[in-house]
């Protein structure tokens, strides 16, 4: 998206700060300002500057980092009125400055942070490792999205699931793919991301696989997945 000239903000809503670390900021827990800081301001009814704490990445995207403070914030959210829409309120402040806002969440269903992210989203894309445990988790998250989609105030227009770390010759791959098609139907992406060492290398070097190993199958597949994502967004009128 950034390479096409759009303004992109990525929000790390994972207490582990995995997105923040992957983009080259190795110590998110040491940061004075993070997503937790911004959300706490909203909870306390304080003025929020959506540009405060934003980091600039060399790819041309902005990032609002996440860190361990989000774990404490999630506990604080339990007693808050409208606790499932606090992130949506922050998005309202940030939206005018960006064409796209991408939220990365922790991989767990029972989380107020995940619920907040879904409630703030126009579209949800669920990555699922091509293995049984991850498949069941993806199904549960998919069901949660459809449940929240029907709640008042939701503007979630679609949900997709994409299989990752796919080993095409593995005996279980066809079984898992067929089960996903049966449960998800058209929501399952046609594109699959194959397994490959280039992904681990790209994470270690804090470089996108589409730059570091752009001719490798993994990078090519991510390019196709991006085109499929754009087609889904266009179909729903999300831009």
Coordinates of C-alpha atoms in Angstrom, one line a residue:
X1 CA 0.0 0.0 0.0
X2 CA 2.8 2.4 0.9
X3 CA 4.6 1.7 -2.3
X4 CA 1.5 2.7 -4.2
X5 CA 1.6 6.1 -2.6
X6 CA -1.1 5.8 0.1
X7 CA -0.7 6.9 3.7
X8 CA -0.5 3.9 6.0
X9 CA -0.6 3.6 9.7
X10 CA 0.0 0.2 11.4
X11 CA -1.1 -0.2 15.0
X12 CA 0.4 -2.9 17.2
X13 CA -2.3 -4.2 19.5
X14 CA -0.3 -7.1 20.7
X15 CA 1.2 -6.9 24.3
X16 CA 4.2 -8.9 22.9
X17 CA 5.0 -6.0 20.5
X18 CA 5.8 -8.5 17.7
X19 CA 4.9 -6.1 14.9
X20 CA 6.9 -3.3 16.5
X21 CA 10.0 -5.6 16.9
X22 CA 9.6 -6.9 13.4
X23 CA 9.7 -3.4 12.0
X24 CA 13.0 -2.8 13.7
X25 CA 12.2 -1.3 17.1
X26 CA 13.6 -4.0 19.3
X27 CA 12.7 -2.7 22.8
X28 CA 9.0 -1.7 22.7
X29 CA 8.6 -2.1 26.5
X30 CA 11.1 0.8 27.0
X31 CA 9.0 3.2 24.9
X32 CA 7.4 6.1 26.8
X33 CA 4.4 6.3 24.5
X34 CA 2.5 3.4 22.9
X35 CA -1.0 2.3 22.0
X36 CA -1.7 1.7 25.7
X37 CA -0.9 5.3 26.5
X38 CA -3.3 6.6 23.8
X39 CA -6.1 4.3 24.9
X40 CA -5.6 5.1 28.5
X41 CA -6.0 8.8 27.6
X42 CA -9.4 8.0 26.0
X43 CA -10.5 5.9 29.0
X44 CA -9.6 8.9 31.3
X45 CA -11.4 11.3 28.9
X46 CA -8.2 13.2 28.2
X47 CA -7.4 15.0 25.0
X48 CA -5.7 12.7 22.4
X49 CA -3.2 13.7 19.8
X50 CA -3.3 10.9 17.2
X51 CA 0.1 11.8 15.9
X52 CA 1.8 11.5 19.3
X53 CA 4.1 8.5 19.7
X54 CA 4.0 7.6 16.0
X55 CA 7.2 6.1 14.6
X56 CA 8.2 6.4 11.0
X57 CA 9.5 3.2 9.2
X58 CA 11.8 3.3 6.2
X59 CA 9.2 1.5 4.1
X60 CA 7.1 4.7 4.3
X61 CA 4.6 3.5 6.9
X62 CA 3.9 4.9 10.3
X63 CA 3.6 2.7 13.3
X64 CA 1.9 3.2 16.7
X65 CA 3.9 0.7 18.8
X66 CA 2.5 -1.9 21.2
X67 CA 4.1 -3.2 24.4
X68 CA 3.5 -5.1 27.6
X69 CA 1.5 -2.1 29.0
X70 CA -1.4 -3.4 26.9
X71 CA -1.7 -6.4 29.3
X72 CA -2.4 -4.0 32.2
X73 CA -4.7 -1.9 30.0
X74 CA -6.8 -4.9 29.2
X75 CA -7.4 -5.5 32.9
X76 CA -8.3 -1.8 33.3
X77 CA -10.8 -2.1 30.4
X78 CA -13.0 -4.6 32.4
X79 CA -14.7 -1.9 34.4
X80 CA -14.9 0.7 31.6
X81 CA -18.2 1.7 29.9
X82 CA -18.1 0.9 26.2
X83 CA -14.9 -1.1 26.8
X84 CA -15.2 -2.9 23.5
X85 CA -15.0 0.3 21.4
X86 CA -12.1 2.2 22.9
X87 CA -9.8 1.5 20.0
X88 CA -12.5 2.5 17.6
X89 CA -12.5 5.9 19.3
X90 CA -8.8 6.3 18.7
X91 CA -9.2 5.3 15.1
X92 CA -11.7 8.1 14.8
X93 CA -9.0 10.6 15.7
X94 CA -6.4 9.0 13.4
X95 CA -8.5 8.3 10.4
X96 CA -8.3 11.8 8.8
X97 CA -4.5 11.5 8.5
X98 CA -4.3 8.1 6.7
X99 CA -5.8 6.2 3.8
X100 CA -5.4 2.9 5.5
X101 CA -5.0 1.8 9.1
X102 CA -3.9 -1.8 9.7
X103 CA -4.2 -3.3 13.2
X104 CA -2.1 -6.3 14.2
X105 CA -3.6 -8.3 17.1
X106 CA -2.5 -11.0 19.5
X107 CA -3.4 -14.6 18.4
X108 CA -6.0 -15.2 21.0
X109 CA -9.8 -15.1 20.9
X110 CA -10.6 -14.4 24.5
X111 CA -9.3 -10.8 24.6
X112 CA -10.8 -7.4 24.9
X113 CA -8.0 -6.1 22.7
X114 CA -9.0 -8.4 19.9
X115 CA -12.7 -7.5 20.3
X116 CA -11.7 -3.8 20.2
X117 CA -9.7 -4.4 17.0
X118 CA -12.6 -6.2 15.3
X119 CA -15.1 -3.5 16.4
X120 CA -12.8 -0.9 14.9
X121 CA -12.3 -2.6 11.6
X122 CA -14.0 -2.5 8.1
X123 CA -12.4 -5.8 7.2
X124 CA -10.6 -8.6 9.1
X125 CA -8.0 -10.9 7.5
X126 CA -7.1 -13.9 9.6
X127 CA -3.9 -15.7 8.9
X128 CA -3.9 -19.4 9.8
X129 CA -1.0 -21.8 9.9
X130 CA -1.8 -24.9 7.9
X131 CA -2.1 -27.1 10.9
X132 CA -5.0 -28.4 13.0
X133 CA -4.6 -26.3 16.1
X134 CA -4.3 -23.0 14.2
X135 CA -7.2 -24.0 11.9
X136 CA -9.5 -24.3 14.9
X137 CA -8.3 -21.0 16.3
X138 CA -9.0 -19.3 12.9
X139 CA -12.5 -20.8 12.9
X140 CA -13.3 -19.4 16.3
X141 CA -12.0 -16.0 15.4
X142 CA -14.0 -16.1 12.2
X143 CA -17.1 -16.9 14.2
X144 CA -16.4 -14.1 16.6
X145 CA -16.1 -11.6 13.7
X146 CA -19.4 -12.7 12.3
X147 CA -21.0 -12.4 15.8
X148 CA -19.6 -8.9 16.3
X149 CA -20.5 -7.9 12.8
X150 CA -24.2 -8.0 13.8
X151 CA -23.8 -5.8 16.9
X152 CA -25.0 -2.2 16.8
X153 CA -22.5 0.3 15.5
X154 CA -20.3 -2.3 13.8
X155 CA -19.0 -1.3 10.3
X156 CA -17.3 -4.7 9.7
X157 CA -18.0 -5.5 6.0
X158 CA -16.1 -8.7 5.5
X159 CA -13.8 -11.4 6.9
X160 CA -11.2 -13.5 5.1
X161 CA -8.9 -16.3 6.1
X162 CA -5.6 -17.1 4.5
X163 CA -3.5 -20.3 5.0
X164 CA 0.2 -19.7 5.7
X165 CA 3.3 -21.9 6.1
X166 CA 1.7 -24.4 3.7
X167 CA 3.7 -27.5 2.8
X168 CA 2.0 -28.6 -0.4
X169 CA 3.4 -32.2 -0.2
X170 CA 2.4 -32.7 3.4
X171 CA -0.3 -35.4 3.9
X172 CA -2.4 -33.1 6.1
X173 CA -2.4 -30.1 3.8
X174 CA -5.3 -31.3 1.5
X175 CA -7.3 -32.3 4.6
X176 CA -7.0 -29.0 6.3
X177 CA -7.6 -27.1 3.0
X178 CA -10.8 -29.1 2.4
X179 CA -12.0 -28.5 5.9
X180 CA -11.4 -24.8 5.6
X181 CA -13.3 -24.6 2.3
X182 CA -16.2 -26.5 3.9
X183 CA -16.4 -24.1 6.9
X184 CA -15.4 -20.8 5.3
X185 CA -16.6 -21.1 1.8
X186 CA -15.7 -17.9 -0.3
X187 CA -14.1 -16.4 2.8
X188 CA -11.0 -18.7 2.3
X189 CA -8.4 -17.0 0.2
X190 CA -7.5 -18.8 -3.0
X191 CA -3.9 -17.7 -2.4
X192 CA -1.8 -19.7 0.0
X193 CA 1.5 -18.7 1.5
X194 CA 4.0 -21.5 1.3
X195 CA 6.5 -22.4 3.9
X196 CA 10.0 -21.0 3.4
X197 CA 13.2 -20.1 5.2
X198 CA 13.1 -16.6 3.6
X199 CA 10.4 -15.6 6.0
X200 CA 12.5 -16.3 9.1
X201 CA 15.4 -14.5 7.5
X202 CA 13.3 -11.5 6.7
X203 CA 12.0 -11.2 10.2
X204 CA 15.5 -11.5 11.7
X205 CA 16.7 -8.7 9.4
X206 CA 13.6 -6.5 9.9
X207 CA 13.1 -6.5 6.1
X208 CA 9.9 -7.5 4.2
X209 CA 10.2 -10.8 2.4
X210 CA 9.0 -9.0 -0.7
X211 CA 12.1 -6.9 -0.7
X212 CA 14.7 -9.3 0.6
X213 CA 13.7 -12.4 -1.4
X214 CA 11.3 -11.0 -4.0
X215 CA 11.7 -13.8 -6.5
X216 CA 11.1 -16.6 -3.9
X217 CA 7.7 -18.4 -3.8
X218 CA 6.8 -16.9 -0.4
X219 CA 7.3 -13.3 -1.7
X220 CA 5.4 -14.0 -4.9
X221 CA 2.5 -15.6 -2.9
X222 CA 2.3 -12.5 -0.6
X223 CA 2.1 -10.3 -3.7
X224 CA -0.8 -12.4 -5.0
X225 CA -2.5 -12.3 -1.6
X226 CA -2.2 -8.5 -1.6
X227 CA -4.0 -8.4 -5.0
X228 CA -6.7 -10.7 -3.6
X229 CA -7.1 -8.5 -0.6
X230 CA -7.4 -5.4 -2.7
X231 CA -10.1 -7.1 -4.8
X232 CA -12.0 -8.0 -1.7
X233 CA -11.8 -4.4 -0.3
X234 CA -12.9 -3.0 -3.7
X235 CA -15.9 -5.4 -3.8
X236 CA -17.1 -4.1 -0.4
X237 CA -16.4 -0.5 -1.2
X238 CA -13.7 -0.3 1.5
X239 CA -10.9 2.3 0.6

